[in-house]
mmCIF file of C-alpha atoms and ligand atoms in Angstrom:
data_model
loop_
_atom_site.group_PDB
_atom_site.id
_atom_site.type_symbol
_atom_site.label_atom_id
_atom_site.label_comp_id
_atom_site.label_asym_id
_atom_site.label_seq_id
_atom_site.Cartn_x
_atom_site.Cartn_y
_atom_site.Cartn_z
ATOM 1 C CA MET A 1 -5.974 -1.835 32.248
ATOM 2 C CA GLU A 2 -8.802 -1.931 29.789
ATOM 3 C CA VAL A 3 -6.701 -0.773 26.897
ATOM 4 C CA LEU A 4 -4.712 -3.478 26.646
ATOM 5 C CA TRP A 5 -7.820 -5.899 26.097
ATOM 6 C CA ALA A 6 -10.093 -5.525 23.012
ATOM 7 C CA PRO A 7 -11.867 -8.670 21.557
ATOM 8 C CA TRP A 8 -12.415 -6.879 18.127
ATOM 9 C CA ARG A 9 -8.869 -6.851 17.607
ATOM 10 C CA MET A 10 -8.472 -10.606 17.708
ATOM 11 C CA THR A 11 -9.496 -11.135 14.285
ATOM 12 C CA TYR A 12 -6.484 -9.120 12.976
ATOM 13 C CA ILE A 13 -4.386 -10.905 14.928
ATOM 14 C CA ALA A 14 -5.466 -14.345 14.336
ATOM 15 C CA ARG A 15 -5.067 -13.702 10.873
ATOM 16 C CA ALA A 16 -1.753 -12.371 11.342
ATOM 17 C CA ARG A 17 -0.601 -15.246 13.310
ATOM 18 C CA GLU A 18 -1.655 -17.919 10.904
ATOM 19 C CA ALA A 19 0.474 -16.116 8.301
ATOM 20 C CA ARG A 20 3.290 -15.511 10.405
ATOM 21 C CA GLY A 21 3.658 -18.224 13.246
ATOM 22 C CA CYS A 22 5.123 -16.873 16.211
ATOM 23 C CA ILE A 23 5.952 -13.226 15.368
ATOM 24 C CA PHE A 24 8.407 -12.937 18.574
ATOM 25 C CA CYS A 25 10.236 -16.204 17.378
ATOM 26 C CA ALA A 26 10.022 -15.000 13.556
ATOM 27 C CA ALA A 27 11.392 -11.164 14.660
ATOM 28 C CA THR A 28 14.995 -11.715 14.094
ATOM 29 C CA ALA A 29 14.826 -13.333 11.090
ATOM 30 C CA GLY A 30 14.863 -11.450 7.760
ATOM 31 C CA ASP A 31 14.237 -7.380 7.320
ATOM 32 C CA PRO A 32 14.000 -5.886 10.745
ATOM 33 C CA ARG A 33 12.223 -3.013 9.413
ATOM 34 C CA GLU A 34 9.536 -5.360 7.965
ATOM 35 C CA ARG A 35 9.099 -7.183 11.073
ATOM 36 C CA LEU A 36 9.078 -3.782 13.247
ATOM 37 C CA LEU A 37 11.780 -5.344 15.130
ATOM 38 C CA LEU A 38 13.573 -2.493 16.923
ATOM 39 C CA GLY A 39 16.152 -4.740 18.278
ATOM 40 C CA THR A 40 17.278 -7.452 20.583
ATOM 41 C CA THR A 41 19.251 -7.908 23.756
ATOM 42 C CA ALA A 42 20.911 -11.300 24.782
ATOM 43 C CA ASP A 43 17.885 -12.837 26.189
ATOM 44 C CA SER A 44 14.889 -10.241 24.827
ATOM 45 C CA VAL A 45 13.560 -8.760 21.551
ATOM 46 C CA VAL A 46 11.681 -5.256 21.442
ATOM 47 C CA MET A 47 9.381 -4.931 18.601
ATOM 48 C CA LEU A 48 6.934 -2.229 17.588
ATOM 49 C CA ASN A 49 3.107 -3.628 17.656
ATOM 50 C CA ARG A 50 1.725 -4.204 14.446
ATOM 51 C CA PHE A 51 -1.644 -3.760 15.532
ATOM 52 C CA PRO A 52 -0.886 -0.686 17.996
ATOM 53 C CA TYR A 53 -3.346 0.662 20.571
ATOM 54 C CA GLN A 54 -1.159 3.827 19.973
ATOM 55 C CA ASN A 55 1.560 5.566 18.043
ATOM 56 C CA GLY A 56 4.764 3.898 19.404
ATOM 57 C CA HIS A 57 3.124 0.955 20.927
ATOM 58 C CA LEU A 58 5.791 -1.370 21.820
ATOM 59 C CA MET A 59 6.153 -5.044 23.039
ATOM 60 C CA VAL A 60 9.234 -6.579 25.175
ATOM 61 C CA ALA A 61 9.328 -10.502 25.070
ATOM 62 C CA PRO A 62 12.261 -12.818 26.148
ATOM 63 C CA ARG A 63 13.992 -14.446 23.222
ATOM 64 C CA ARG A 64 12.862 -18.140 24.458
ATOM 65 C CA HIS A 65 9.432 -19.142 23.262
ATOM 66 C CA THR A 66 7.547 -19.605 26.217
ATOM 67 C CA ALA A 67 4.498 -18.610 27.689
ATOM 68 C CA ASP A 68 5.590 -19.304 31.668
ATOM 69 C CA LEU A 69 6.766 -16.198 33.318
ATOM 70 C CA PRO A 70 7.242 -17.705 36.314
ATOM 71 C CA GLY A 71 9.471 -20.664 35.077
ATOM 72 C CA LEU A 72 11.810 -18.057 32.728
ATOM 73 C CA PRO A 73 15.265 -18.583 34.154
ATOM 74 C CA ALA A 74 16.238 -15.543 36.538
ATOM 75 C CA ALA A 75 19.176 -14.448 34.297
ATOM 76 C CA GLU A 76 16.578 -14.244 31.316
ATOM 77 C CA HIS A 77 14.097 -12.412 33.291
ATOM 78 C CA ALA A 78 16.652 -9.917 34.686
ATOM 79 C CA ASP A 79 17.200 -9.428 31.109
ATOM 80 C CA LEU A 80 13.822 -8.871 29.996
ATOM 81 C CA ALA A 81 13.302 -6.496 33.225
ATOM 82 C CA GLU A 82 16.159 -4.268 32.079
ATOM 83 C CA THR A 83 15.245 -4.139 28.555
ATOM 84 C CA LEU A 84 11.701 -2.965 29.710
ATOM 85 C CA ARG A 85 13.005 -0.539 31.831
ATOM 86 C CA ARG A 86 15.435 0.829 29.305
ATOM 87 C CA ALA A 87 12.546 0.682 26.435
ATOM 88 C CA LEU A 88 10.316 2.797 28.624
ATOM 89 C CA ALA A 89 13.512 5.402 28.988
ATOM 90 C CA SER A 90 13.798 5.662 25.332
ATOM 91 C CA LEU A 91 10.253 5.657 24.330
ATOM 92 C CA ASP A 92 9.805 8.540 26.860
ATOM 93 C CA ALA A 93 12.901 10.459 25.200
ATOM 94 C CA ALA A 94 11.645 9.814 21.588
ATOM 95 C CA VAL A 95 8.074 10.650 21.660
ATOM 96 C CA HIS A 96 7.494 12.363 25.413
ATOM 97 C CA PRO A 97 4.480 10.761 26.288
ATOM 98 C CA GLU A 98 2.782 12.258 29.584
ATOM 99 C CA GLY A 99 1.954 8.500 30.615
ATOM 100 C CA PHE A 100 2.405 4.926 29.861
ATOM 101 C CA ASN A 101 0.155 1.597 30.184
ATOM 102 C CA VAL A 102 2.813 -1.172 30.772
ATOM 103 C CA GLY A 103 1.113 -4.659 31.034
ATOM 104 C CA MET A 104 1.237 -8.367 30.423
ATOM 105 C CA ASN A 105 -1.604 -10.776 29.489
ATOM 106 C CA LEU A 106 -1.161 -14.307 30.130
ATOM 107 C CA GLY A 107 -3.336 -16.589 28.341
ATOM 108 C CA ALA A 108 -5.722 -16.342 25.748
ATOM 109 C CA CYS A 109 -8.594 -15.520 28.072
ATOM 110 C CA ALA A 110 -6.783 -12.833 29.518
ATOM 111 C CA GLY A 111 -6.457 -11.433 26.105
ATOM 112 C CA ALA A 112 -3.338 -12.188 24.965
ATOM 113 C CA GLY A 113 -3.154 -12.119 20.902
ATOM 114 C CA VAL A 114 0.060 -14.116 21.044
ATOM 115 C CA ALA A 115 -0.804 -16.519 23.862
ATOM 116 C CA ASP A 116 2.236 -18.881 23.893
ATOM 117 C CA HIS A 117 4.976 -16.357 23.829
ATOM 118 C CA LEU A 118 4.867 -14.087 26.774
ATOM 119 C CA HIS A 119 5.467 -10.416 26.327
ATOM 120 C CA TRP A 120 4.983 -6.827 27.970
ATOM 121 C CA HIS A 121 3.180 -4.231 26.088
ATOM 122 C CA ILE A 122 4.302 -0.678 26.617
ATOM 123 C CA VAL A 123 1.846 1.806 25.239
ATOM 124 C CA PRO A 124 2.512 5.490 25.420
ATOM 125 C CA ARG A 125 -0.442 7.773 26.609
ATOM 126 C CA TRP A 126 -1.285 11.516 26.436
ATOM 127 C CA SER A 127 -3.819 13.073 28.108
ATOM 128 C CA GLY A 128 -6.783 13.271 25.724
ATOM 129 C CA ASP A 129 -5.319 10.938 23.092
ATOM 130 C CA THR A 130 -7.600 9.721 20.702
ATOM 131 C CA ASN A 131 -8.718 6.205 20.314
ATOM 132 C CA PHE A 132 -6.982 4.375 17.717
ATOM 133 C CA MET A 133 -9.913 2.533 16.432
ATOM 134 C CA PRO A 134 -10.755 5.184 13.559
ATOM 135 C CA ALA A 135 -7.060 4.891 12.412
ATOM 136 C CA LEU A 136 -7.473 0.814 12.145
ATOM 137 C CA ALA A 137 -10.687 0.957 10.627
ATOM 138 C CA ASP A 138 -8.676 2.044 7.623
ATOM 139 C CA VAL A 139 -6.117 -0.968 7.692
ATOM 140 C CA ARG A 140 -4.426 0.604 4.381
ATOM 141 C CA VAL A 141 -3.046 3.453 6.423
ATOM 142 C CA ILE A 142 -1.164 1.109 9.084
ATOM 143 C CA PRO A 143 1.967 -0.189 7.147
ATOM 144 C CA GLN A 144 3.064 3.472 6.416
ATOM 145 C CA HIS A 145 2.322 4.553 9.844
ATOM 146 C CA LEU A 146 4.233 1.885 11.402
ATOM 147 C CA LEU A 147 7.048 2.416 9.176
ATOM 148 C CA GLU A 148 7.460 6.091 10.068
ATOM 149 C CA SER A 149 7.107 5.232 13.996
ATOM 150 C CA TYR A 150 9.895 2.411 13.211
ATOM 151 C CA ASP A 151 11.869 4.635 11.830
ATOM 152 C CA ARG A 152 11.692 7.304 14.364
ATOM 153 C CA LEU A 153 11.921 5.131 17.480
ATOM 154 C CA ARG A 154 14.893 2.965 16.010
ATOM 155 C CA ALA A 155 17.093 5.731 16.462
ATOM 156 C CA ALA A 156 16.310 6.105 20.104
ATOM 157 C CA PHE A 157 16.957 2.569 20.412
ATOM 158 C CA GLY A 158 20.367 2.112 19.413
ATOM 159 C CA TRP A 159 21.280 0.286 22.308
ATOM 160 C CA LEU A 160 19.778 -2.590 20.682
ATOM 161 C CA THR A 161 21.306 -5.164 18.470
ATOM 162 C CA LEU A 162 19.824 -5.363 14.992
ATOM 163 C CA GLY A 163 20.136 -9.004 13.595
ATOM 164 C CA ALA A 164 20.539 -12.177 15.224
HETATM 165 ZN ZN1 LIG B 201 8.178 -17.512 20.096
#
């Protein structure tokens, strides 16, 4: 799971967090496309990662602001697990990856960029896929790239609600 932890990303993420507060809690306020929110269920949110490891890198989080996975109420965890399952299916249908990395970093020392709001990462993979670092080196490229991904994926995630 080395792909899910890269210290050099933390500078970008720390800056973003200072500017926005908790991205998962803020995801349902304002323009969903601007916030890269693919949608919500009753208890979960699905977003594109603004600092992707790979095209189509998603995050699935509970709507409750908590870092405590074992303490998550069972019904909310069931919703989270079902949302993760369906998100994998939709991402598979949308971008046809050859594999996925799915993982969760609990705690800043484990590499969590947003340590106080737990979230699953889903990273689609292709054999021989290139490291995304060259793309990230030119940060000006990212917003357009992300919005194109958002528009493409949003169509595959129609089962999610957009809005509060
Ligand atoms: Zn939060």
